[in-house]
PDB file of C-alpha atoms in Angstrom:
ATOM      1  CA  MET A  11      18.208 -12.081 -12.930  1.00 35.00           C
ATOM      2  CA  SER A  12      17.168 -10.461 -16.206  1.00 37.00           C
ATOM      3  CA  ASN A  13      19.444  -7.770 -17.640  1.00 34.00           C
ATOM      4  CA  ARG A  14      16.558  -5.295 -17.632  1.00 35.00           C
ATOM      5  CA  TYR A  15      16.465  -5.325 -13.854  1.00 32.00           C
ATOM      6  CA  CYS A  16      18.521  -2.808 -11.955  1.00 36.00           C
ATOM      7  CA  ARG A  17      21.477  -4.644 -10.435  1.00 33.00           C
ATOM      8  CA  SER A  18      22.922  -2.056  -8.106  1.00 33.00           C
ATOM      9  CA  TRP A  19      21.649  -3.859  -5.026  1.00 32.00           C
ATOM     10  CA  CYS A  20      22.041  -7.496  -6.092  1.00 36.00           C
ATOM     11  CA  SER A  21      25.414  -8.067  -4.480  1.00 36.00           C
ATOM     12  CA  ASP A  22      24.901  -5.560  -1.686  1.00 43.00           C
ATOM     13  CA  ARG A  23      23.285  -7.445   1.163  1.00 41.00           C
ATOM     14  CA  LYS A  24      23.253  -6.718   4.873  1.00 46.00           C
ATOM     15  CA  PRO A  25      21.893  -8.577   7.903  1.00 42.00           C
ATOM     16  CA  ASP A  26      18.537  -7.575   9.349  1.00 43.00           C
ATOM     17  CA  ALA A  27      17.666  -7.613  13.045  1.00 42.00           C
ATOM     18  CA  THR A  28      17.470 -11.429  12.972  1.00 36.00           C
ATOM     19  CA  GLY A  29      20.824 -11.837  11.243  1.00 39.00           C
ATOM     20  CA  VAL A  30      19.317 -12.864   7.902  1.00 37.00           C
ATOM     21  CA  LEU A  31      21.026 -11.350   4.870  1.00 38.00           C
ATOM     22  CA  VAL A  32      18.564  -9.125   3.033  1.00 41.00           C
ATOM     23  CA  PRO A  33      19.082  -6.769   0.075  1.00 43.00           C
ATOM     24  CA  ALA A  34      19.983  -3.186   0.851  1.00 49.00           C
ATOM     25  CA  ASP A  35      17.669  -0.416  -0.311  1.00 59.00           C
ATOM     26  CA  PRO A  36      17.557  -0.684  -4.111  1.00 72.00           C
ATOM     27  CA  ALA A  37      18.027   1.987  -6.703  1.00 85.00           C
ATOM     28  CA  VAL A  38      14.932   3.621  -8.152  1.00 94.00           C
ATOM     29  CA  THR A  39      13.991   2.872 -11.755  1.00 95.00           C
ATOM     30  CA  HIS A  40      11.515   4.906 -13.796  1.00 95.00           C
ATOM     31  CA  LEU A  41       8.948   3.736 -16.289  1.00 96.00           C
ATOM     32  CA  GLU A  42       7.418   6.150 -18.776  1.00 96.00           C
ATOM     33  CA  PHE A  43       3.709   5.882 -19.599  1.00 97.00           C
ATOM     34  CA  PRO A  44       1.707   8.262 -21.816  1.00 97.00           C
ATOM     35  CA  GLU A  45       0.238   9.749 -18.627  1.00 97.00           C
ATOM     36  CA  GLY A  46       3.575  10.254 -16.924  1.00 97.00           C
ATOM     37  CA  ARG A  47       6.299   8.551 -14.940  1.00 97.00           C
ATOM     38  CA  ILE A  48       6.169   5.665 -12.470  1.00 98.00           C
ATOM     39  CA  ALA A  49       9.059   5.148 -10.058  1.00 98.00           C
ATOM     40  CA  TYR A  50       9.632   1.648  -8.761  1.00 98.00           C
ATOM     41  CA  ARG A  51      12.112  -0.544  -6.934  1.00 98.00           C
ATOM     42  CA  LEU A  52      12.953  -4.187  -7.592  1.00 97.00           C
ATOM     43  CA  LEU A  53      14.329  -6.508  -4.926  1.00 97.00           C
ATOM     44  CA  GLY A  54      15.108 -10.213  -4.977  1.00 96.00           C
ATOM     45  CA  ASP A  55      15.879 -12.395  -7.959  1.00 92.00           C
ATOM     46  CA  THR A  56      14.237 -15.738  -7.173  1.00 94.00           C
ATOM     47  CA  GLY A  57      10.823 -16.964  -6.111  1.00 96.00           C
ATOM     48  CA  PRO A  58       7.232 -15.914  -6.772  1.00 97.00           C
ATOM     49  CA  PRO A  59       6.615 -12.302  -7.838  1.00 98.00           C
ATOM     50  CA  VAL A  60       5.070  -9.918  -5.325  1.00 98.00           C
ATOM     51  CA  VAL A  61       3.780  -6.391  -5.981  1.00 99.00           C
ATOM     52  CA  LEU A  62       3.518  -3.964  -3.051  1.00 99.00           C
ATOM     53  CA  LEU A  63       0.898  -1.208  -3.331  1.00 99.00           C
ATOM     54  CA  HIS A  64       1.083   1.599  -0.779  1.00 98.00           C
ATOM     55  CA  GLY A  65      -1.597   3.911   0.618  1.00 97.00           C
ATOM     56  CA  GLY A  66      -2.751   7.338  -0.509  1.00 94.00           C
ATOM     57  CA  GLY A  67      -1.966  10.860   0.658  1.00 90.00           C
ATOM     58  CA  LEU A  68       1.344  11.247   2.465  1.00 91.00           C
ATOM     59  CA  ASP A  69       2.674   7.861   1.488  1.00 95.00           C
ATOM     60  CA  ASN A  70       4.910   6.100  -1.016  1.00 96.00           C
ATOM     61  CA  SER A  71       6.361   2.646  -1.494  1.00 97.00           C
ATOM     62  CA  THR A  72       9.331   3.193   0.805  1.00 96.00           C
ATOM     63  CA  LEU A  73       7.309   4.625   3.686  1.00 97.00           C
ATOM     64  CA  THR A  74       4.826   1.767   3.903  1.00 98.00           C
ATOM     65  CA  TRP A  75       6.705  -1.171   2.459  1.00 98.00           C
ATOM     66  CA  GLY A  76      10.435  -0.433   2.696  1.00 96.00           C
ATOM     67  CA  ARG A  77      11.062  -2.841   5.555  1.00 96.00           C
ATOM     68  CA  LEU A  78       8.731  -5.600   4.336  1.00 98.00           C
ATOM     69  CA  ALA A  79      10.132  -5.345   0.805  1.00 98.00           C
ATOM     70  CA  ARG A  80      13.621  -6.114   2.091  1.00 96.00           C
ATOM     71  CA  GLU A  81      12.332  -9.023   4.169  1.00 97.00           C
ATOM     72  CA  LEU A  82      10.308 -10.556   1.330  1.00 98.00           C
ATOM     73  CA  ALA A  83      13.215 -10.201  -1.105  1.00 97.00           C
ATOM     74  CA  VAL A  84      14.665 -13.316   0.515  1.00 95.00           C
ATOM     75  CA  GLY A  85      12.647 -15.839  -1.477  1.00 95.00           C
ATOM     76  CA  HIS A  86      10.499 -13.512  -3.608  1.00 97.00           C
ATOM     77  CA  ARG A  87      10.864 -11.129  -6.521  1.00 98.00           C
ATOM     78  CA  VAL A  88       9.510  -7.921  -5.032  1.00 98.00           C
ATOM     79  CA  HIS A  89       8.165  -5.067  -7.167  1.00 98.00           C
ATOM     80  CA  SER A  90       7.450  -1.881  -5.234  1.00 98.00           C
ATOM     81  CA  PRO A  91       6.056   1.024  -7.297  1.00 98.00           C
ATOM     82  CA  ASP A  92       5.188   4.532  -6.207  1.00 98.00           C
ATOM     83  CA  LEU A  93       1.586   4.989  -7.310  1.00 97.00           C
ATOM     84  CA  PRO A  94       0.798   7.987  -9.542  1.00 96.00           C
ATOM     85  CA  LYS A  95       1.308  11.383  -7.842  1.00 94.00           C
ATOM     86  CA  HIS A  96       3.137   9.782  -4.901  1.00 95.00           C
ATOM     87  CA  GLY A  97       6.841   9.508  -4.170  1.00 94.00           C
ATOM     88  CA  GLY A  98       8.819   9.653  -7.389  1.00 94.00           C
ATOM     89  CA  SER A  99       5.848   9.081  -9.707  1.00 95.00           C
ATOM     90  CA  TRP A 100       5.585  12.648 -10.959  1.00 89.00           C
ATOM     91  CA  PRO A 101       4.451  14.130 -13.212  1.00 89.00           C
ATOM     92  CA  TRP A 102       1.197  12.262 -13.911  1.00 92.00           C
ATOM     93  CA  ARG A 103      -1.139  14.015 -16.315  1.00 94.00           C
ATOM     94  CA  ALA A 104      -4.290  11.999 -15.706  1.00 95.00           C
ATOM     95  CA  LEU A 105      -6.717  11.204 -12.927  1.00 94.00           C
ATOM     96  CA  ALA A 106      -5.463   8.459 -10.624  1.00 94.00           C
ATOM     97  CA  ASP A 107      -8.829   7.231  -9.384  1.00 95.00           C
ATOM     98  CA  GLN A 108     -10.004   3.713  -8.558  1.00 96.00           C
ATOM     99  CA  ARG A 109     -10.490   2.552 -12.138  1.00 96.00           C
ATOM    100  CA  ALA A 110      -7.221   4.060 -13.354  1.00 97.00           C
ATOM    101  CA  LEU A 111      -5.253   2.396 -10.562  1.00 98.00           C
ATOM    102  CA  GLU A 112      -6.932  -0.955 -11.206  1.00 98.00           C
ATOM    103  CA  ASP A 113      -5.939  -0.700 -14.866  1.00 97.00           C
ATOM    104  CA  LEU A 114      -2.395   0.313 -13.945  1.00 98.00           C
ATOM    105  CA  VAL A 115      -1.745  -3.038 -12.260  1.00 99.00           C
ATOM    106  CA  PRO A 116      -1.789  -5.192 -15.437  1.00 98.00           C
ATOM    107  CA  ARG A 117       0.163  -2.511 -17.279  1.00 98.00           C
ATOM    108  CA  LEU A 118       2.911  -2.743 -14.674  1.00 99.00           C
ATOM    109  CA  LEU A 119       2.841  -6.531 -14.776  1.00 98.00           C
ATOM    110  CA  ASP A 120       3.217  -6.412 -18.551  1.00 98.00           C
ATOM    111  CA  HIS A 121       6.249  -4.147 -18.256  1.00 97.00           C
ATOM    112  CA  TRP A 122       7.873  -6.436 -15.699  1.00 97.00           C
ATOM    113  CA  GLY A 123       7.175  -9.473 -17.867  1.00 97.00           C
ATOM    114  CA  LEU A 124       4.871 -11.054 -15.279  1.00 98.00           C
ATOM    115  CA  ARG A 125       1.838 -13.096 -16.248  1.00 97.00           C
ATOM    116  CA  SER A 126       0.550 -12.772 -12.686  1.00 98.00           C
ATOM    117  CA  ALA A 127       1.689 -11.808  -9.188  1.00 98.00           C
ATOM    118  CA  THR A 128       0.715 -11.642  -5.547  1.00 99.00           C
ATOM    119  CA  LEU A 129      -0.679  -8.203  -4.667  1.00 99.00           C
ATOM    120  CA  ILE A 130      -0.058  -6.786  -1.191  1.00 99.00           C
ATOM    121  CA  GLY A 131      -1.820  -3.493  -0.575  1.00 99.00           C
ATOM    122  CA  LEU A 132      -2.373  -0.957   2.181  1.00 99.00           C
ATOM    123  CA  SER A 133      -5.545   1.166   2.224  1.00 97.00           C
ATOM    124  CA  LEU A 134      -5.636   2.744  -1.262  1.00 97.00           C
ATOM    125  CA  GLY A 135      -3.299  -0.002  -2.425  1.00 98.00           C
ATOM    126  CA  ALA A 136      -5.580  -2.683  -1.000  1.00 99.00           C
ATOM    127  CA  THR A 137      -8.740  -1.389  -2.682  1.00 98.00           C
ATOM    128  CA  THR A 138      -6.698  -1.203  -5.890  1.00 98.00           C
ATOM    129  CA  ALA A 139      -5.653  -4.825  -5.383  1.00 99.00           C
ATOM    130  CA  ILE A 140      -9.261  -5.915  -4.823  1.00 99.00           C
ATOM    131  CA  GLY A 141     -10.397  -4.144  -7.973  1.00 98.00           C
ATOM    132  CA  ALA A 142      -7.559  -5.671  -9.977  1.00 99.00           C
ATOM    133  CA  ALA A 143      -8.423  -9.151  -8.696  1.00 98.00           C
ATOM    134  CA  LEU A 144     -12.077  -8.683  -9.642  1.00 98.00           C
ATOM    135  CA  ARG A 145     -11.420  -7.225 -13.089  1.00 98.00           C
ATOM    136  CA  HIS A 146      -8.253  -9.143 -13.981  1.00 97.00           C
ATOM    137  CA  PRO A 147      -8.470 -12.377 -11.941  1.00 98.00           C
ATOM    138  CA  GLN A 148      -6.009 -14.239 -14.160  1.00 97.00           C
ATOM    139  CA  ARG A 149      -3.291 -11.708 -13.239  1.00 98.00           C
ATOM    140  CA  VAL A 150      -3.607 -12.054  -9.442  1.00 98.00           C
ATOM    141  CA  ASP A 151      -2.222 -15.116  -7.619  1.00 98.00           C
ATOM    142  CA  ARG A 152      -2.844 -14.069  -4.006  1.00 99.00           C
ATOM    143  CA  LEU A 153      -4.060 -11.033  -2.099  1.00 99.00           C
ATOM    144  CA  VAL A 154      -2.956  -9.418   1.150  1.00 99.00           C
ATOM    145  CA  LEU A 155      -5.390  -6.643   2.080  1.00 99.00           C
ATOM    146  CA  THR A 156      -3.998  -4.431   4.834  1.00 99.00           C
ATOM    147  CA  SER A 157      -6.231  -1.690   6.305  1.00 99.00           C
ATOM    148  CA  SER A 158      -8.209  -2.001   3.097  1.00 98.00           C
ATOM    149  CA  GLY A 159     -10.238   0.773   1.576  1.00 96.00           C
ATOM    150  CA  GLY A 160     -13.223  -0.020  -0.600  1.00 97.00           C
ATOM    151  CA  ILE A 161     -15.018  -2.101   2.046  1.00 98.00           C
ATOM    152  CA  GLN A 162     -17.157   0.542   3.768  1.00 97.00           C
ATOM    153  CA  ASP A 163     -19.992   2.812   2.716  1.00 96.00           C
ATOM    154  CA  ARG A 164     -19.009   6.013   4.541  1.00 95.00           C
ATOM    155  CA  VAL A 165     -16.176   7.806   6.285  1.00 92.00           C
ATOM    156  CA  PRO A 166     -16.676   6.835   9.950  1.00 93.00           C
ATOM    157  CA  GLY A 167     -17.823   9.371  12.525  1.00 90.00           C
ATOM    158  CA  ALA A 168     -20.888  11.577  12.790  1.00 82.00           C
ATOM    159  CA  GLY A 169     -20.827  14.190  10.021  1.00 89.00           C
ATOM    160  CA  ARG A 170     -17.269  13.369   8.961  1.00 90.00           C
ATOM    161  CA  HIS A 171     -18.234  11.936   5.599  1.00 93.00           C
ATOM    162  CA  GLU A 172     -20.042  15.113   4.552  1.00 93.00           C
ATOM    163  CA  LEU A 173     -17.207  17.270   5.906  1.00 89.00           C
ATOM    164  CA  ALA A 174     -14.633  15.253   3.958  1.00 87.00           C
ATOM    165  CA  TRP A 175     -16.720  15.515   0.781  1.00 90.00           C
ATOM    166  CA  LEU A 176     -16.969  19.300   1.190  1.00 90.00           C
ATOM    167  CA  ALA A 177     -13.287  19.801   2.010  1.00 86.00           C
ATOM    168  CA  LEU A 178     -12.145  17.812  -1.010  1.00 88.00           C
ATOM    169  CA  ARG A 179     -14.223  19.941  -3.385  1.00 85.00           C
ATOM    170  CA  THR A 180     -13.302  23.372  -2.066  1.00 84.00           C
ATOM    171  CA  PRO A 181     -10.041  25.238  -1.341  1.00 81.00           C
ATOM    172  CA  LEU A 182     -10.253  23.865   2.204  1.00 79.00           C
ATOM    173  CA  SER A 183      -8.226  20.772   1.294  1.00 78.00           C
ATOM    174  CA  ARG A 184      -5.346  22.898  -0.002  1.00 76.00           C
ATOM    175  CA  LEU A 185      -5.534  25.122   3.064  1.00 79.00           C
ATOM    176  CA  ILE A 186      -5.325  22.052   5.276  1.00 77.00           C
ATOM    177  CA  THR A 187      -2.251  20.872   3.380  1.00 73.00           C
ATOM    178  CA  ARG A 188      -0.494  24.236   3.565  1.00 75.00           C
ATOM    179  CA  SER A 189      -1.330  24.699   7.236  1.00 81.00           C
ATOM    180  CA  GLN A 190       0.615  21.576   8.158  1.00 83.00           C
ATOM    181  CA  THR A 191       4.153  22.370   9.263  1.00 88.00           C
ATOM    182  CA  ALA A 192       7.046  19.959   9.535  1.00 91.00           C
ATOM    183  CA  ALA A 193       6.828  20.217  13.320  1.00 94.00           C
ATOM    184  CA  THR A 194       3.092  19.479  13.311  1.00 92.00           C
ATOM    185  CA  LEU A 195       3.542  16.451  11.084  1.00 92.00           C
ATOM    186  CA  ALA A 196       6.471  15.205  13.142  1.00 96.00           C
ATOM    187  CA  ARG A 197       4.397  15.359  16.331  1.00 96.00           C
ATOM    188  CA  HIS A 198       1.576  13.506  14.589  1.00 94.00           C
ATOM    189  CA  VAL A 199       3.815  10.706  13.340  1.00 97.00           C
ATOM    190  CA  ARG A 200       5.633  10.369  16.653  1.00 98.00           C
ATOM    191  CA  GLY A 201       2.182   9.892  18.174  1.00 98.00           C
ATOM    192  CA  PHE A 202       1.541   6.717  16.161  1.00 98.00           C
ATOM    193  CA  PRO A 203       0.846   3.714  18.437  1.00 98.00           C
ATOM    194  CA  PHE A 204       4.240   2.178  17.720  1.00 98.00           C
ATOM    195  CA  ALA A 205       4.938  -1.310  18.972  1.00 98.00           C
ATOM    196  CA  ASP A 206       7.632  -1.398  21.624  1.00 98.00           C
ATOM    197  CA  ASP A 207      10.082  -3.145  19.286  1.00 97.00           C
ATOM    198  CA  VAL A 208      10.133  -0.301  16.730  1.00 98.00           C
ATOM    199  CA  PRO A 209      13.458   1.473  17.392  1.00 97.00           C
ATOM    200  CA  ALA A 210      13.669   5.245  17.686  1.00 97.00           C
ATOM    201  CA  GLN A 211      15.863   5.450  14.582  1.00 96.00           C
ATOM    202  CA  GLU A 212      13.200   3.721  12.482  1.00 96.00           C
ATOM    203  CA  ARG A 213      10.514   6.042  13.842  1.00 97.00           C
ATOM    204  CA  GLU A 214      12.569   9.097  12.951  1.00 97.00           C
ATOM    205  CA  ARG A 215      13.177   7.803   9.422  1.00 96.00           C
ATOM    206  CA  LEU A 216       9.420   7.542   9.072  1.00 97.00           C
ATOM    207  CA  VAL A 217       8.985  11.102  10.362  1.00 96.00           C
ATOM    208  CA  ALA A 218      11.526  12.409   7.848  1.00 96.00           C
ATOM    209  CA  GLY A 219       9.928  10.495   4.990  1.00 96.00           C
ATOM    210  CA  ILE A 220       6.409  11.737   5.674  1.00 95.00           C
ATOM    211  CA  VAL A 221       7.625  15.321   6.077  1.00 93.00           C
ATOM    212  CA  ALA A 222       9.438  15.031   2.728  1.00 93.00           C
ATOM    213  CA  GLU A 223       6.321  13.643   1.013  1.00 92.00           C
ATOM    214  CA  HIS A 224       4.290  16.542   2.409  1.00 90.00           C
ATOM    215  CA  ARG A 225       6.882  19.050   1.232  1.00 88.00           C
ATOM    216  CA  ALA A 226       6.593  17.657  -2.301  1.00 86.00           C
ATOM    217  CA  LYS A 227       2.812  18.106  -2.198  1.00 80.00           C
ATOM    218  CA  ARG A 228       2.650  21.387  -0.326  1.00 65.00           C
ATOM    219  CA  ASP A 229       1.744  23.451  -3.399  1.00 60.00           C
ATOM    220  CA  GLY A 230      -1.131  21.105  -4.184  1.00 60.00           C
ATOM    221  CA  HIS A 231      -2.728  19.004  -1.506  1.00 60.00           C
ATOM    222  CA  MET A 232      -1.930  15.844   0.400  1.00 65.00           C
ATOM    223  CA  PHE A 233      -5.202  14.135  -0.499  1.00 74.00           C
ATOM    224  CA  SER A 234      -5.087  11.704  -3.407  1.00 80.00           C
ATOM    225  CA  ASP A 235      -7.286  11.660  -6.489  1.00 88.00           C
ATOM    226  CA  TRP A 236      -8.903   8.561  -5.016  1.00 88.00           C
ATOM    227  CA  ASN A 237     -10.159  10.558  -2.028  1.00 86.00           C
ATOM    228  CA  ARG A 238     -11.541  13.335  -4.192  1.00 86.00           C
ATOM    229  CA  VAL A 239     -13.349  10.986  -6.571  1.00 90.00           C
ATOM    230  CA  GLU A 240     -14.394   8.120  -4.333  1.00 91.00           C
ATOM    231  CA  ILE A 241     -15.823  10.060  -1.386  1.00 92.00           C
ATOM    232  CA  GLY A 242     -19.283  10.794  -2.755  1.00 93.00           C
ATOM    233  CA  PHE A 243     -21.813  13.182  -1.264  1.00 92.00           C
ATOM    234  CA  ARG A 244     -23.574  10.558   0.836  1.00 90.00           C
ATOM    235  CA  ARG A 245     -21.466   7.430   0.471  1.00 94.00           C
ATOM    236  CA  MET A 246     -18.288   5.973  -0.954  1.00 95.00           C
ATOM    237  CA  ARG A 247     -18.424   5.449  -4.700  1.00 93.00           C
ATOM    238  CA  THR A 248     -16.374   2.257  -4.479  1.00 95.00           C
ATOM    239  CA  ASP A 249     -17.676  -0.436  -2.147  1.00 97.00           C
ATOM    240  CA  HIS A 250     -16.405  -3.868  -3.142  1.00 98.00           C
ATOM    241  CA  ARG A 251     -18.425  -5.822  -0.586  1.00 98.00           C
ATOM    242  CA  PRO A 252     -21.178  -7.007  -2.969  1.00 98.00           C
ATOM    243  CA  GLU A 253     -18.481  -8.468  -5.251  1.00 99.00           C
ATOM    244  CA  LEU A 254     -16.062  -9.955  -2.718  1.00 99.00           C
ATOM    245  CA  HIS A 255     -17.591 -13.422  -3.096  1.00 99.00           C
ATOM    246  CA  ARG A 256     -16.073 -13.517  -6.605  1.00 99.00           C
ATOM    247  CA  ILE A 257     -12.480 -13.429  -5.346  1.00 99.00           C
ATOM    248  CA  ALA A 258     -11.084 -16.897  -5.967  1.00 97.00           C
ATOM    249  CA  CYS A 259      -7.414 -16.534  -4.997  1.00 98.00           C
ATOM    250  CA  PRO A 260      -5.974 -17.116  -1.498  1.00 98.00           C
ATOM    251  CA  THR A 261      -6.535 -13.940   0.519  1.00 99.00           C
ATOM    252  CA  LEU A 262      -5.255 -12.556   3.804  1.00 99.00           C
ATOM    253  CA  VAL A 263      -7.212  -9.715   5.401  1.00 99.00           C
ATOM    254  CA  LEU A 264      -4.819  -7.933   7.762  1.00 99.00           C
ATOM    255  CA  HIS A 265      -6.078  -5.090   9.929  1.00 99.00           C
ATOM    256  CA  GLY A 266      -5.121  -2.985  12.914  1.00 99.00           C
ATOM    257  CA  ALA A 267      -7.431  -3.304  15.898  1.00 99.00           C
ATOM    258  CA  ALA A 268      -7.097   0.456  16.512  1.00 98.00           C
ATOM    259  CA  ASP A 269      -7.764   1.531  12.900  1.00 98.00           C
ATOM    260  CA  ALA A 270      -9.893   4.698  13.091  1.00 95.00           C
ATOM    261  CA  VAL A 271     -10.053   5.226   9.311  1.00 94.00           C
ATOM    262  CA  VAL A 272     -11.489   1.823   8.430  1.00 97.00           C
ATOM    263  CA  PRO A 273     -12.807   0.333  11.692  1.00 97.00           C
ATOM    264  CA  VAL A 274     -11.933  -3.319  12.158  1.00 98.00           C
ATOM    265  CA  ARG A 275     -15.567  -4.431  11.879  1.00 98.00           C
ATOM    266  CA  TYR A 276     -15.354  -3.794   8.139  1.00 98.00           C
ATOM    267  CA  ALA A 277     -12.307  -6.040   7.850  1.00 99.00           C
ATOM    268  CA  ARG A 278     -14.110  -8.812   9.700  1.00 99.00           C
ATOM    269  CA  GLU A 279     -17.054  -8.476   7.333  1.00 99.00           C
ATOM    270  CA  ALA A 280     -14.808  -8.452   4.263  1.00 99.00           C
ATOM    271  CA  ALA A 281     -12.990 -11.582   5.420  1.00 99.00           C
ATOM    272  CA  SER A 282     -16.322 -13.344   5.897  1.00 99.00           C
ATOM    273  CA  LEU A 283     -17.369 -12.468   2.329  1.00 99.00           C
ATOM    274  CA  ILE A 284     -14.208 -13.674   0.560  1.00 99.00           C
ATOM    275  CA  PRO A 285     -14.243 -17.463   0.148  1.00 98.00           C
ATOM    276  CA  GLY A 286     -11.562 -19.038   2.331  1.00 98.00           C
ATOM    277  CA  ALA A 287     -10.059 -15.713   3.412  1.00 99.00           C
ATOM    278  CA  ARG A 288      -7.879 -15.564   6.500  1.00 99.00           C
ATOM    279  CA  LEU A 289      -8.225 -12.719   8.989  1.00 99.00           C
ATOM    280  CA  VAL A 290      -5.416 -11.406  11.185  1.00 99.00           C
ATOM    281  CA  VAL A 291      -6.133  -8.496  13.536  1.00 99.00           C
ATOM    282  CA  VAL A 292      -3.012  -6.788  14.889  1.00 99.00           C
ATOM    283  CA  GLU A 293      -3.695  -5.588  18.407  1.00 98.00           C
ATOM    284  CA  GLY A 294      -2.786  -1.954  19.010  1.00 98.00           C
ATOM    285  CA  ALA A 295      -2.081  -1.228  15.341  1.00 99.00           C
ATOM    286  CA  SER A 296      -3.539   1.778  13.544  1.00 98.00           C
ATOM    287  CA  HIS A 297      -4.557   2.308   9.920  1.00 98.00           C
ATOM    288  CA  SER A 298      -0.816   2.519   9.220  1.00 98.00           C
ATOM    289  CA  ALA A 299      -0.137  -0.930  10.654  1.00 99.00           C
ATOM    290  CA  PRO A 300       2.960  -1.665   8.509  1.00 98.00           C
ATOM    291  CA  MET A 301       4.518   1.512   9.910  1.00 98.00           C
ATOM    292  CA  ASP A 302       3.638   1.232  13.599  1.00 98.00           C
ATOM    293  CA  HIS A 303       3.628  -2.587  13.934  1.00 99.00           C
ATOM    294  CA  PRO A 304       6.029  -3.736  11.188  1.00 98.00           C
ATOM    295  CA  THR A 305       7.231  -6.873  12.965  1.00 98.00           C
ATOM    296  CA  GLN A 306       3.722  -8.205  13.515  1.00 98.00           C
ATOM    297  CA  VAL A 307       2.591  -7.301   9.996  1.00 99.00           C
ATOM    298  CA  GLY A 308       5.694  -8.819   8.448  1.00 99.00           C
ATOM    299  CA  ALA A 309       5.295 -12.064  10.380  1.00 99.00           C
ATOM    300  CA  ALA A 310       1.642 -12.417   9.327  1.00 99.00           C
ATOM    301  CA  VAL A 311       2.424 -11.720   5.674  1.00 99.00           C
ATOM    302  CA  ARG A 312       5.384 -14.104   5.528  1.00 98.00           C
ATOM    303  CA  GLU A 313       3.405 -16.885   7.206  1.00 98.00           C
ATOM    304  CA  PHE A 314       0.548 -16.462   4.719  1.00 99.00           C
ATOM    305  CA  LEU A 315       2.894 -16.436   1.729  1.00 98.00           C
ATOM    306  CA  ASP A 316       4.703 -19.523   2.983  1.00 97.00           C
ATOM    307  CA  GLN A 317       1.454 -21.422   3.564  1.00 97.00           C
ATOM    308  CA  THR A 318       0.012 -20.511   0.156  1.00 98.00           C
ATOM    309  CA  ARG A 319       3.215 -20.780  -1.849  1.00 94.00           C
ATOM    310  CA  ASP A 320       1.826 -23.508  -4.109  1.00 91.00           C
ATOM    311  CA  ALA A 321      -0.738 -20.985  -5.430  1.00 85.00           C
ATOM    312  CA  ALA A 322       1.999 -18.775  -6.871  1.00 84.00           C
ATOM    313  CA  PRO A 323       3.916 -19.552 -10.074  1.00 77.00           C
ATOM    314  CA  GLY A 324       7.671 -19.505  -9.741  1.00 58.00           C
ATOM    315  CA  ALA A 325       7.549 -21.021  -6.269  1.00 54.00           C
TER     316      ALA A 325
END
């Protein structure tokens, strides 16, 4: 492993539920950009590079990808950043909209000394990954698009798109954020459609993490720049569907059957538009599939990466 990588976790391994030795939670490293600071974690020292991109709002790299990052670190070099204005990536003195996040991907790869990598994204992270693959195809080896944004024209539900647009442009969004209490959030998270094999301790860690992320954003609002910019008056400003046919790298479209934010029909359509894409629908999973069905998501991702390993340098 290169000296510039944080080594605090390299010799600290522990068995997972299957008995496989996986790295413990790594130390956080910070990268300074002109706009602000990016926090990230590095796991694994051999194999193809993978970059994990989390969702927006009350999310960060540990909440969505903590478990999968540890699993993939056996056989991959895993890079897990907190996106701007999430987790430890504060302050950030610029807009973190679709274009800015797309441009951030090659900047991160440059810092890590990577010519290219596999991008695995959830929601905001997935639409970022799509945009990066379209604009910087030589930097993206493979794609895993989980609960992807950027593949629908409107927020689903009668009148909900217009209501979301209005809330994000008035003090209502801040009022919504401040009205959420720790108890309210905890009840909401405990109501996720967790798979039966998700232990209570893991669920409570997720509750604590989301409450902490909300606490950090309580004086602002829990909605990301992407939401405020990309939800237009009548439709979403970013809709990748007309360009999906240009994606040339191996792609897995992974979606929860019970996703109410991006209904599964959009994932099916997206998979049909990407040449050679594979579609996996996780029964019972929500928009936060890596959180409520981590075993099923992890198995699908690992199988895809194993089957497409020849497409990734460093394999």
